[in-house]
Short mmCIF file of C-alpha atoms in Angstrom, two decimals:
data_model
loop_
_atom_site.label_atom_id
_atom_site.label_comp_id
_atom_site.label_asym_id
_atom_site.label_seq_id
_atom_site.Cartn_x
_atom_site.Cartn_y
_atom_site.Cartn_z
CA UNK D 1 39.14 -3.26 5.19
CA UNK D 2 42.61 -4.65 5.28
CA UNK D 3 44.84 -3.34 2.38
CA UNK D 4 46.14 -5.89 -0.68
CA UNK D 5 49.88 -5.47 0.86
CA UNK D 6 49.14 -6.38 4.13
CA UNK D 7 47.38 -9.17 2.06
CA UNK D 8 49.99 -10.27 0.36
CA UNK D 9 52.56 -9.91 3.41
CA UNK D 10 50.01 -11.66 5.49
CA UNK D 11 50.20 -15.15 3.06
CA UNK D 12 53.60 -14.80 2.44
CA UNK D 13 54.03 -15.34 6.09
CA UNK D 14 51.59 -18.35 6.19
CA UNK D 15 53.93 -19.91 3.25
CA UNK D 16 56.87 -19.62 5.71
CA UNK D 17 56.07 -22.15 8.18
CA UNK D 18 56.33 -24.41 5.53
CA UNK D 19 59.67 -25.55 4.79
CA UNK D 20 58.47 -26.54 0.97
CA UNK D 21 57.52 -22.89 0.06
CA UNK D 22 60.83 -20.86 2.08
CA UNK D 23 63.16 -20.90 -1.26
CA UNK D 24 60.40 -19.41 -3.25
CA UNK D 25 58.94 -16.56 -0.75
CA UNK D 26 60.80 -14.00 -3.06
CA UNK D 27 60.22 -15.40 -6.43
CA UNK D 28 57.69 -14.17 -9.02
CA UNK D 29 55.45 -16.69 -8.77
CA UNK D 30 55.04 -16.55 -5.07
CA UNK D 31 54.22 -12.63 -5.87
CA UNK D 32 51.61 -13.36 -8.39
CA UNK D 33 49.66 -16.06 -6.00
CA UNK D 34 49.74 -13.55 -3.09
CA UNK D 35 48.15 -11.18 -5.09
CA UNK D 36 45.59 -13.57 -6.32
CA UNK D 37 45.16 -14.26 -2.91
CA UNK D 38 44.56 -10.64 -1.60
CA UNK D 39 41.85 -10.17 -4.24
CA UNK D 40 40.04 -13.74 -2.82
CA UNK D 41 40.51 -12.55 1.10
CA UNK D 42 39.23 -9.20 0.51
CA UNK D 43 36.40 -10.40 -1.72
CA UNK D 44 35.56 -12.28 1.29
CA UNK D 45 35.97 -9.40 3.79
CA UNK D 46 33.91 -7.02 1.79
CA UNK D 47 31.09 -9.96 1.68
CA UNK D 48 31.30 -10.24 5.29
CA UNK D 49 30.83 -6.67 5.92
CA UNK D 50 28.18 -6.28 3.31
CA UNK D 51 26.43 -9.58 5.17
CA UNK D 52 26.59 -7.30 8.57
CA UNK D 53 25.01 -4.47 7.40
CA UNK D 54 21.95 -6.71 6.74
CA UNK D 55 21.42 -6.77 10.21
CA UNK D 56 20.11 -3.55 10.45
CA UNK D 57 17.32 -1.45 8.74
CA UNK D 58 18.52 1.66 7.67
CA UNK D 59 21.38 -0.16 5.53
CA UNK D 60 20.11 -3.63 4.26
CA UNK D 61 19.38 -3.98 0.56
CA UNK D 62 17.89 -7.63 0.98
CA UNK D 63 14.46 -7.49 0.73
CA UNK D 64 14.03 -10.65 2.36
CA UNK D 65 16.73 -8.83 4.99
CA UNK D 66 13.69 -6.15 5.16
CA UNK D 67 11.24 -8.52 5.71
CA UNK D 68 13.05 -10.20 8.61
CA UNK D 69 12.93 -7.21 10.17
CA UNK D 70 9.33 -6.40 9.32
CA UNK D 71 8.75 -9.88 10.86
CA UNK D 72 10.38 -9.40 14.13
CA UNK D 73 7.89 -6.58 14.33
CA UNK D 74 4.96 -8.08 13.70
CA UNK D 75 4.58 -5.56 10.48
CA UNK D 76 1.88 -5.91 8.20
CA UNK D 77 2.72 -4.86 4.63
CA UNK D 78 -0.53 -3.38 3.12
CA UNK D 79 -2.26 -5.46 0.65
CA UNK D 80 -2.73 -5.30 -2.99
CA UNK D 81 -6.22 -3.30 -4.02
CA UNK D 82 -8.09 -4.41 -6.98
CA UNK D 83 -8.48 -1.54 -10.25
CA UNK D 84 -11.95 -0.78 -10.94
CA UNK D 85 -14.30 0.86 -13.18
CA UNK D 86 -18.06 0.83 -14.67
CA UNK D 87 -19.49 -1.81 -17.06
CA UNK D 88 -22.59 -2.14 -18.87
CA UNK D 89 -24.74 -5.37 -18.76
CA UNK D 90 -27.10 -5.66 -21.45
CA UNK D 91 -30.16 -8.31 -21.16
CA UNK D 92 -30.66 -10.30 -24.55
CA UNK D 93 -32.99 -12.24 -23.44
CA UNK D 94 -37.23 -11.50 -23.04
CA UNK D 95 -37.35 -12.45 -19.70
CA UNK D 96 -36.36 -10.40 -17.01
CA UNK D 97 -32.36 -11.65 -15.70
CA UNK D 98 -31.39 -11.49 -11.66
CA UNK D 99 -27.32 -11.56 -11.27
CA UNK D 100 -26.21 -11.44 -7.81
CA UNK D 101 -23.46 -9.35 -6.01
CA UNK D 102 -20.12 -10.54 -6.62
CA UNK D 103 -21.05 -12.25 -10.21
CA UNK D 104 -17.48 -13.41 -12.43
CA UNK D 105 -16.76 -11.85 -15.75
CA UNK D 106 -13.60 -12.86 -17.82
CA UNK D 107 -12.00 -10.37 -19.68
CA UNK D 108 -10.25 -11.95 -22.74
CA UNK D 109 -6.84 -11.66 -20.88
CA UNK D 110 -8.71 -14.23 -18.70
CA UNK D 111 -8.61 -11.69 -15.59
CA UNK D 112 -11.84 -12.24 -13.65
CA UNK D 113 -14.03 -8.83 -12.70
CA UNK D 114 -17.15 -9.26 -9.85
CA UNK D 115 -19.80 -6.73 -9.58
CA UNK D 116 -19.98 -4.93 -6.27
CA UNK D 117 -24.13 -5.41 -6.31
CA UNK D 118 -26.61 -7.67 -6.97
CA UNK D 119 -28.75 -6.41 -10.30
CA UNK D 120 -31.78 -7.07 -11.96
CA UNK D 121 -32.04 -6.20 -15.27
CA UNK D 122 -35.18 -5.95 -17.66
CA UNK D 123 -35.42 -7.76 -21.14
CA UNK D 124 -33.60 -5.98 -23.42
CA UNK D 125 -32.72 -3.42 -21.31
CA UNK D 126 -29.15 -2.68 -19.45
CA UNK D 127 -27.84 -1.25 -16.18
CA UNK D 128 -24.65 0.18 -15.38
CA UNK D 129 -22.41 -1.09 -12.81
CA UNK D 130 -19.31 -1.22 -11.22
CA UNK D 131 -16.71 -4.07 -10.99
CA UNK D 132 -13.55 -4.76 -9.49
CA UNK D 133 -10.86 -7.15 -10.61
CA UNK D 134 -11.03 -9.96 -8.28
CA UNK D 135 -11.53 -13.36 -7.73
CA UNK D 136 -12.80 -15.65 -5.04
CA UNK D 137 -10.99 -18.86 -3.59
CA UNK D 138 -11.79 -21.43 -0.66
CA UNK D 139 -9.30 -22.77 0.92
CA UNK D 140 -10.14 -25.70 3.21
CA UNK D 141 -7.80 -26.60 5.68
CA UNK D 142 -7.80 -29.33 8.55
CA UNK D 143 -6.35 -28.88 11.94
CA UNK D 144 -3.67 -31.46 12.57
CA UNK D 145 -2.22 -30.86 15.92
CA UNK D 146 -3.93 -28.60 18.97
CA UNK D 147 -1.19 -26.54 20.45
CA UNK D 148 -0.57 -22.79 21.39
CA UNK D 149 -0.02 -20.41 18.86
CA UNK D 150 -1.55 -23.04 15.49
CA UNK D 151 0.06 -21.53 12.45
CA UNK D 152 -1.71 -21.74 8.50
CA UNK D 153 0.85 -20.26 6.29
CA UNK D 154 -0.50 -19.55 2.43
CA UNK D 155 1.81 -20.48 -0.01
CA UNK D 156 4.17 -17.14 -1.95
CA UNK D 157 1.67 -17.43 -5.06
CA UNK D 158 -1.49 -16.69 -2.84
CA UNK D 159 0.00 -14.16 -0.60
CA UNK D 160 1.01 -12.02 -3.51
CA UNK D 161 -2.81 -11.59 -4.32
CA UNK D 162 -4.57 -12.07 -1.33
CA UNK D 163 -6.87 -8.01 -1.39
CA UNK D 164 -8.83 -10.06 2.25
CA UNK D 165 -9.91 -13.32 3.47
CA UNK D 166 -12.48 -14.71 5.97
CA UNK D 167 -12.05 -17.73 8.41
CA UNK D 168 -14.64 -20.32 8.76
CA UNK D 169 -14.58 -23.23 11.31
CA UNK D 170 -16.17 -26.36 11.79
CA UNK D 171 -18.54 -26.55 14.37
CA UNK D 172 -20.47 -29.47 13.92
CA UNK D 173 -23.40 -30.93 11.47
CA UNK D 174 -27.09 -29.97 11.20
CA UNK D 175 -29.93 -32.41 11.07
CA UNK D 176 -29.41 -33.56 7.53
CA UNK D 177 -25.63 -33.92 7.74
CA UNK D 178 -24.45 -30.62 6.56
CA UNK D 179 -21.36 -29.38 8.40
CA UNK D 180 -22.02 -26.15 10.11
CA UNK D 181 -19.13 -23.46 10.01
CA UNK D 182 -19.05 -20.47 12.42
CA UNK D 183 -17.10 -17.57 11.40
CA UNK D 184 -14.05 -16.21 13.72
CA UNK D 185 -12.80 -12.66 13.64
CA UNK D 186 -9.74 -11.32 13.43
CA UNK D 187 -8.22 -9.72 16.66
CA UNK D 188 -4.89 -7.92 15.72
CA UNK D 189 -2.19 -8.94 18.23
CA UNK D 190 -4.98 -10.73 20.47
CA UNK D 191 -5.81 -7.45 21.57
CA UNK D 192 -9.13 -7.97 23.96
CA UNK D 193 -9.06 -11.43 23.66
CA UNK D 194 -9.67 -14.00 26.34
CA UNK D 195 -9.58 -18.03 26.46
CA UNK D 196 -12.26 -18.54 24.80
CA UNK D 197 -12.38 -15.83 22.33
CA UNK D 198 -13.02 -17.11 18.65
CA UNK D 199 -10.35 -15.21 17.11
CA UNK D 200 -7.17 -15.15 15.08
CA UNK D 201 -4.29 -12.80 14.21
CA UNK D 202 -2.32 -12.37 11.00
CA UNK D 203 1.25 -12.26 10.04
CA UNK D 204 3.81 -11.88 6.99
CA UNK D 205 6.86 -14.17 6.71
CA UNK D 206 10.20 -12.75 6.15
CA UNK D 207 9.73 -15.42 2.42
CA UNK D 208 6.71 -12.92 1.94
CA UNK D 209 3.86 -15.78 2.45
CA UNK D 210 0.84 -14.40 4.52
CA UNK D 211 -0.17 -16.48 7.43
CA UNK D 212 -2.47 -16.93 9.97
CA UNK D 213 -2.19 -17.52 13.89
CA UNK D 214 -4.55 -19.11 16.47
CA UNK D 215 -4.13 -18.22 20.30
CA UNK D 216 -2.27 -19.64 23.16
CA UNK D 217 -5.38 -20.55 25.42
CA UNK D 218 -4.85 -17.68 27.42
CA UNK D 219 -5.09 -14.54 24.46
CA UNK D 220 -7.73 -16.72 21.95
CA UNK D 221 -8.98 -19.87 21.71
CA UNK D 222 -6.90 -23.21 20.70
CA UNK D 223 -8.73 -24.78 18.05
CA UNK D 224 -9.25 -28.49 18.48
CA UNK D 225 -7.10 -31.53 16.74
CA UNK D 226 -9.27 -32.74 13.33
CA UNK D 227 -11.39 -29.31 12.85
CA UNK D 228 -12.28 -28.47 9.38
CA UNK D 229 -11.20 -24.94 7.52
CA UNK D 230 -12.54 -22.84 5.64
CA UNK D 231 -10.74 -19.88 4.25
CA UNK D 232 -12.06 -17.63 1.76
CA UNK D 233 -10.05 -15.48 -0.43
CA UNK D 234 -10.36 -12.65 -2.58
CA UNK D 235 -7.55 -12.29 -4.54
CA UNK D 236 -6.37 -9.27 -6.99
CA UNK D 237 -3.39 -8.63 -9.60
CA UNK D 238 -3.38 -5.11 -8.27
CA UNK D 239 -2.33 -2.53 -11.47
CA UNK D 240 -4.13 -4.27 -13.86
CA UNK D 241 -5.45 -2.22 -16.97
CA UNK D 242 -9.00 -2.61 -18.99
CA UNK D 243 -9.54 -0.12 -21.90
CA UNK D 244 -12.83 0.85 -22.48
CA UNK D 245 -15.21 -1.00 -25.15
CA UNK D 246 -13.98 -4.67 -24.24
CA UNK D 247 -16.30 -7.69 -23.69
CA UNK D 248 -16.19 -9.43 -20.56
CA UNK D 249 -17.97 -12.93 -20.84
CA UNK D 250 -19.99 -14.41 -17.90
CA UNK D 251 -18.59 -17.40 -15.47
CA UNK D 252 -21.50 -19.95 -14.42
CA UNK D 253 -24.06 -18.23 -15.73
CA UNK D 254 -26.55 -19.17 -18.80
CA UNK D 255 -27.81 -16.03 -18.29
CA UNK D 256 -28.29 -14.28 -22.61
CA UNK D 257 -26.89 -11.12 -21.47
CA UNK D 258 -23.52 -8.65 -23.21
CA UNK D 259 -21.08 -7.00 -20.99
CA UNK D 260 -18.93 -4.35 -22.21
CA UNK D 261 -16.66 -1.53 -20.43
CA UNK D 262 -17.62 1.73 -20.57
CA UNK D 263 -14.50 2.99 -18.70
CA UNK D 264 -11.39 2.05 -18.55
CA UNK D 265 -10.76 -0.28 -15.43
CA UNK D 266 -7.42 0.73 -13.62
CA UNK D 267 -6.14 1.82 -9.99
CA UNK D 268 -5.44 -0.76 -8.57
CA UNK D 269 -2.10 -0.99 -6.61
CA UNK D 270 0.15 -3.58 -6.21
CA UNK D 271 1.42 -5.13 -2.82
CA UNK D 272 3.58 -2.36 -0.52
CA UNK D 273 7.18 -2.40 -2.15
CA UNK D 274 10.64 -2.49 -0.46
CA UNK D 275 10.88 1.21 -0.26
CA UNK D 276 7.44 1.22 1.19
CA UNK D 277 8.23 -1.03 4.03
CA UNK D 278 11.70 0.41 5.01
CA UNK D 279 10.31 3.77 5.74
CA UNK D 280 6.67 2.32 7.53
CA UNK D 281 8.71 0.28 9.81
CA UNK D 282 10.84 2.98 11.22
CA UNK D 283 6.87 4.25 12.80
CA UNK D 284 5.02 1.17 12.56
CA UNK D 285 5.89 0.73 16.51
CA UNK D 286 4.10 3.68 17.32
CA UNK D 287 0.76 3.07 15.42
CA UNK D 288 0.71 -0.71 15.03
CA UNK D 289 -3.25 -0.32 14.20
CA UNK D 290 -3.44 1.37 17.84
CA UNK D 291 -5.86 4.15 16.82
CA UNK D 292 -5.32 7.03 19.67
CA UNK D 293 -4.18 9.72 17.76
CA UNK D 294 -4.87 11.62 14.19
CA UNK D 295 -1.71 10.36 12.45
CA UNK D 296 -2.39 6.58 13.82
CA UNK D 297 -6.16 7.16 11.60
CA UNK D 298 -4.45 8.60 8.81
CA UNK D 299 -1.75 5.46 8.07
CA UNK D 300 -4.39 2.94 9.12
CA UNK D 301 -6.72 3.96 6.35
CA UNK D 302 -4.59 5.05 3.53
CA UNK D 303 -2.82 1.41 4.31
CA UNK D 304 -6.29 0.15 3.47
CA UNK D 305 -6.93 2.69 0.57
CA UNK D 306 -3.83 3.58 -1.08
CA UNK D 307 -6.03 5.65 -3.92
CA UNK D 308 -6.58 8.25 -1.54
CA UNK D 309 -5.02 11.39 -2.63
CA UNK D 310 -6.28 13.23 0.53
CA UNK D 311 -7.23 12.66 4.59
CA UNK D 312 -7.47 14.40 6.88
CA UNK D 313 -9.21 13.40 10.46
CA UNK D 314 -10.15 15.10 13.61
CA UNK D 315 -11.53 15.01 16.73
CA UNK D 316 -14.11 16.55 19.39
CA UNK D 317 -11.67 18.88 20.37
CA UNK D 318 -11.67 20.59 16.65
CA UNK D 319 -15.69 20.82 16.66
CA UNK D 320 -15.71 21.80 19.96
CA UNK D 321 -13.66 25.04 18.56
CA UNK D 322 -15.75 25.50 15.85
CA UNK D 323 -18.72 24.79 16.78
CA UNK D 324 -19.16 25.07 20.59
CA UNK D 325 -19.65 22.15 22.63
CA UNK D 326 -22.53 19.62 22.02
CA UNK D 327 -23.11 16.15 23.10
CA UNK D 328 -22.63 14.98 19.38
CA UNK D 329 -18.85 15.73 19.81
CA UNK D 330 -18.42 13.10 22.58
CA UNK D 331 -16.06 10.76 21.55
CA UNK D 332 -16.82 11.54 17.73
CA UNK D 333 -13.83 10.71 15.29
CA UNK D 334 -14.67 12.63 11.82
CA UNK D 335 -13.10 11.66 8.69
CA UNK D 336 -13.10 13.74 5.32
CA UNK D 337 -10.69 12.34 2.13
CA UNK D 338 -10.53 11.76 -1.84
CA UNK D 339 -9.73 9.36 -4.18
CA UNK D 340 -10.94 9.86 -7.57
CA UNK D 341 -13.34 8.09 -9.35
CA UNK D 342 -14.69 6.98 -6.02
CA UNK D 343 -17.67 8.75 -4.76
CA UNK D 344 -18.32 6.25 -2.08
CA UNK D 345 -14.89 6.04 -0.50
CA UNK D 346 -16.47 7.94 2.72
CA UNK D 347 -18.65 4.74 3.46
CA UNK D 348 -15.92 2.47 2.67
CA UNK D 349 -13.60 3.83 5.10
CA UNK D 350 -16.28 4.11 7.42
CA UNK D 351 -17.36 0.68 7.09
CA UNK D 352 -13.89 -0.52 7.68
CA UNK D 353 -13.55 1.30 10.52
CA UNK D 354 -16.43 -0.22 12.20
CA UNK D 355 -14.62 -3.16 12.09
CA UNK D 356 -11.90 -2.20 14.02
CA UNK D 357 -11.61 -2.76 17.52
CA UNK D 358 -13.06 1.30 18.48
CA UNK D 359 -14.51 0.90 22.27
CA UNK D 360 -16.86 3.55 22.93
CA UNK D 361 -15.32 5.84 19.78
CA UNK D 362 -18.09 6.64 16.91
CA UNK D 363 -16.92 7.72 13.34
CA UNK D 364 -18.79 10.05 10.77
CA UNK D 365 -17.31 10.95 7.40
CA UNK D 366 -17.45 14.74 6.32
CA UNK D 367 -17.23 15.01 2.01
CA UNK D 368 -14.60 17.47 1.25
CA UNK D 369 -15.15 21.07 0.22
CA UNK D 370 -12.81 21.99 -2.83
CA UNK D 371 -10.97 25.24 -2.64
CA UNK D 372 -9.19 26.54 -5.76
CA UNK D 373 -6.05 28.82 -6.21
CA UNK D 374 -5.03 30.19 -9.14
CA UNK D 375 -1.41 31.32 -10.42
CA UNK D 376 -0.14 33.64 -12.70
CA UNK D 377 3.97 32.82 -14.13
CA UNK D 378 5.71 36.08 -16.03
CA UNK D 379 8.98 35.41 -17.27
CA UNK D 380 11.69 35.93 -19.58
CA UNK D 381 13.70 32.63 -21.08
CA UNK D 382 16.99 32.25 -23.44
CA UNK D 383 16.45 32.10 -27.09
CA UNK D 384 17.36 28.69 -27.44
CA UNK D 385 14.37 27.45 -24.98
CA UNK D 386 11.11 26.47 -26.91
CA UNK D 387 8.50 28.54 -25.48
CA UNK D 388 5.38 25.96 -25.86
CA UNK D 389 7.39 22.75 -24.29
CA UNK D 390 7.95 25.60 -21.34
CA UNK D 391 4.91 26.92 -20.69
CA UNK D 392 3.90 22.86 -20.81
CA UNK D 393 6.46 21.63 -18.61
CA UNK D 394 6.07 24.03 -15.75
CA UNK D 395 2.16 23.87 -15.85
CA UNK D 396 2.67 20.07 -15.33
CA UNK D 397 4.61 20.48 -12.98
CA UNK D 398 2.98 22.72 -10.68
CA UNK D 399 -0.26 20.30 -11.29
CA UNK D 400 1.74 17.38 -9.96
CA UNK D 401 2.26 19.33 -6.70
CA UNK D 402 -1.22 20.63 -6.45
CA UNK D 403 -3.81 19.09 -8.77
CA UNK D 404 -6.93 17.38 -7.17
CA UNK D 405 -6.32 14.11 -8.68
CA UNK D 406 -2.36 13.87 -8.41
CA UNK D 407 -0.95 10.48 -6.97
CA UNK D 408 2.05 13.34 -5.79
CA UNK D 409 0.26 16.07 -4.52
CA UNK D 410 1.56 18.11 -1.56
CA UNK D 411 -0.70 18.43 1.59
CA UNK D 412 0.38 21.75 2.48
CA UNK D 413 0.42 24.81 -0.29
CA UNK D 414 3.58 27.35 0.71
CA UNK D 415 4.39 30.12 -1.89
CA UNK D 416 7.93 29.56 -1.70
CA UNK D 417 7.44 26.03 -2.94
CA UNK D 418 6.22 28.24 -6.08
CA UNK D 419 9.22 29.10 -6.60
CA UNK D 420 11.25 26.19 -6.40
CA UNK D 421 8.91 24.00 -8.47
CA UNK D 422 9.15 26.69 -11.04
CA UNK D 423 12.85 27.26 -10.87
CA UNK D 424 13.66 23.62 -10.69
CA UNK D 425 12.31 23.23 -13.86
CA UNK D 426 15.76 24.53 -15.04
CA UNK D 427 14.37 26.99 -17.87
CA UNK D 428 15.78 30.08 -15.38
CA UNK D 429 19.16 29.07 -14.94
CA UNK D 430 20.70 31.64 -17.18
CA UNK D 431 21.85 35.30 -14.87
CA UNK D 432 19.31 36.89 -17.91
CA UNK D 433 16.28 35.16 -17.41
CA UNK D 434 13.97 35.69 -14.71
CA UNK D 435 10.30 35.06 -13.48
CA UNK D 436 7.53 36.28 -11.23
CA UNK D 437 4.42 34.38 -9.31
CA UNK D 438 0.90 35.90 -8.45
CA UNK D 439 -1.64 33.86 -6.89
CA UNK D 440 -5.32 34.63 -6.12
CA UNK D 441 -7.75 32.10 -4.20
CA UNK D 442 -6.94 30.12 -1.06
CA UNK D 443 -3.90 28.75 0.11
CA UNK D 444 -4.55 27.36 3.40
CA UNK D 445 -7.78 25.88 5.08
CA UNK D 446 -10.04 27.62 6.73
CA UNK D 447 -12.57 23.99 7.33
CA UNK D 448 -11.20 20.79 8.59
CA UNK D 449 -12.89 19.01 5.74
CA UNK D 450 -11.08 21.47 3.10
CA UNK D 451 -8.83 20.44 0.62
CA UNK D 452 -7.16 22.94 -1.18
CA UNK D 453 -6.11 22.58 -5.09
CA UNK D 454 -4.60 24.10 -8.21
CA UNK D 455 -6.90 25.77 -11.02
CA UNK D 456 -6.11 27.53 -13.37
CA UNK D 457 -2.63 27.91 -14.44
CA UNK D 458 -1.55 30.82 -16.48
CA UNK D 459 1.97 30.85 -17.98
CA UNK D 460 3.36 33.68 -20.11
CA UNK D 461 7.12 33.95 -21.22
CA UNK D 462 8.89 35.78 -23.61
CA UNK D 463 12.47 36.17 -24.68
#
């Protein structure tokens, strides 16, 4: 960065080449404007260099510098994910009511909720069942040109809430008229695909729009000039929050029925943030959804289910150790994880892993075995520390670390990190005070499918 003398010295010599400005090079006012000056040229410099340091990853502060970036890579920031929780539908009516899967209710924030089952519920009786906030919207759409590489870009508004979508196309009418729609599948990177493969890919603008992208003729089919569209959408708000006891009021329905929570319905999660992205896309060229080895499961999945609070996945190799060698090994990818309030996250991550491209690969989810430890704190504090906010503070925070349900748990349990959790809690910076650990119970795994967690907590301190 060039200094504000050689600034100033630098303008003064512009002004000499003009024979107006030579009498006044060393007057006041000439001084003052050259300073001026300086500030203005190295306001610009420092713009400049902040501008260049957009052009690379580690340093930009843009995030639509970061999403440039994420573009040239073909990065695909994970999606927002819906909160969710348990309702009860109550049938007013004395006729039996049928409601099927993915019927609206609007809350009176006018956020819609779908149930995740189709229900049939007996006069005056009620069923529980669970809902997520979401929404559905078709988008139809009409090819206008035929050329490699057809782009459908949603607009910023959509793309913020878009949890999936489908793609329907126009093949045609039945006997009565009726156009008939075909579905194509999505092929990540036109991975497998040939000329005439039905497929599409997806793709995330740098303006942070969501699009979609038809093949070339030789990696996926061009779709034809005038075909109809159809895109359907589920769209989410992400962290959203329902307390319990509110009435949700049915969408297209006649139906005499009462809804009501009977949780609170939260945890959801909002599109992947700046932060998020800058770190992914330092790895995202070695997984790129190319599932070969145990990390390249793990970030798939928790991309799709950021509630997870533990994974872990292995392979025939691992129950080959175990358990000897069997034919049911062959090629057998086994999944165990947790999220909580989720008892059927195994199927959903196995369902969504089915639709992955997978060759001859089979998948099996393991539930977790929960181990406990337990730990014992003996110390001695200062007299000014309050004893109860101590013994509070330092039980949270060793939960945060190791608790079964915390967003910020640790995967691996060390004793040392014992110590630093406890210490960094800063009641034991006095040379006077001191403390002492003792844990019983397990600390590391003995199964693949073990997760290990924090029990009981005891904390006793003294003066």
């Amino acid at each position: 960065m060039i200094s504000k003398e050689e600034a100033k010295e630098k303008f003064k010599e512009i002004l000499k080449q003009s024979e107006e400005w030579k009498a006044l090079i060393d007057s006041q006012f000439v001084d003052h404007l050259s300073t001026f000056q300086s500030w203005a040229l190295r306001d610009a410099l420092f713009k400049i260099e902040r501008a260049k340091q957009e052009f690379f990853l580690s340093t930009c502060i843009n995030r639509y510098s970061l999403l440039a970036h994420a573009e040239d890579r073909e990065y695909l920031p994970r999606k927002a994910s819906p909160s969710y929780g348990k309702i009860k539908i109550i049938n007013k009516s004395d006729a039996p009511v049928s409601l099927p899967m993915y019927q609206s209710f609007l809350s009176d924030s006018q956020l819609e909720y779908v149930t995740m089952e189709a229900l049939i519920i007996q006069p005056k009786g009620g069923v529980q069942v669970k809902v997520n906030q979401m929404s559905k919207k078709v988008l139809p759409y009409v090819i206008y040109e035929q050329k490699a590489f057809y782009e459908i870009i949603f607009e910023s508004e959509i793309s913020s809430k878009i949890r999936n979508f489908s793609l329907f196309m126009d093949t045609g009418t039945d006997d009565s008229g009726n156009k008939i729609f075909e579905k194509w599948e999505y092929s990540r990177l036109f991975q497998n695909a040939s000329d005439t493969s039905k497929v599409y890919d997806e793709f995330f603008t740098h303006d942070e729009k969501v699009g979609i992208r038809f093949g070339n003729g030789n990696f996926g089919k061009i779709p034809l000039i005038g075909t109809n569209v159809q895109i359907e959408l589920w769209l989410t708000y992400g962290n959203t929050q329902l307390i319990q006891g509110q009435k949700l009021y049915i969408v297209d329905s006649q139906a005499d029925i009462e809804a009501v929570t009977i949780e609170s319905i939260t945890g959801g999660f909002g599109v992947e943030d700046t932060e998020e992205i800058r770190r992914n896309l330092h790895y995202w060229s070695m997984y790129n959804e190319k599932l070969i080895w145990r990390e390249d499961y793990v970030f798939y999945i928790k991309r799709k289910f950021p509630e997870l609070l533990w994974i872990y996945v292995w392979s025939e190799s691992e129950n080959e150790k175990r358990y000897g060698r069997h034919l049911d090994h062959v090629n057998r990818i086994c999944i165990s994880a947790y999220a909580k309030d989720k008892p059927n996250i195994g199927q959903d991550i196995i369902d969504y892993l089915e639709t992955s491209p997978s060759l001859n690969k089979h998948f099996r989810f393991i539930e977790p075995i929960f181990s406990y430890f337990d730990l014992t704190i003996d110390g001695k504090v200062d007299r000014q520390t309050n004893i109860e906010a101590a013994k509070t503070n330092i039980t949270d925070d060793l939960k945060k670390a190791y608790d079964k349900d915390s967003k910020e748990r640790r995967s691996i349990v060390y004793v040392k990190d014992f110590y630093d959790i406890v210490n960094n809690t800063g009641y034991f910076e006095d040379q006077k005070t001191y403390f002492d650990i003792t844990n019983s119970g397990k600390l590391k795994a003995e199964w693949m499918q073990e997760m290990i967690c924090i029990g009981n907590i005891t904390v006793n301190l003294n003066y």
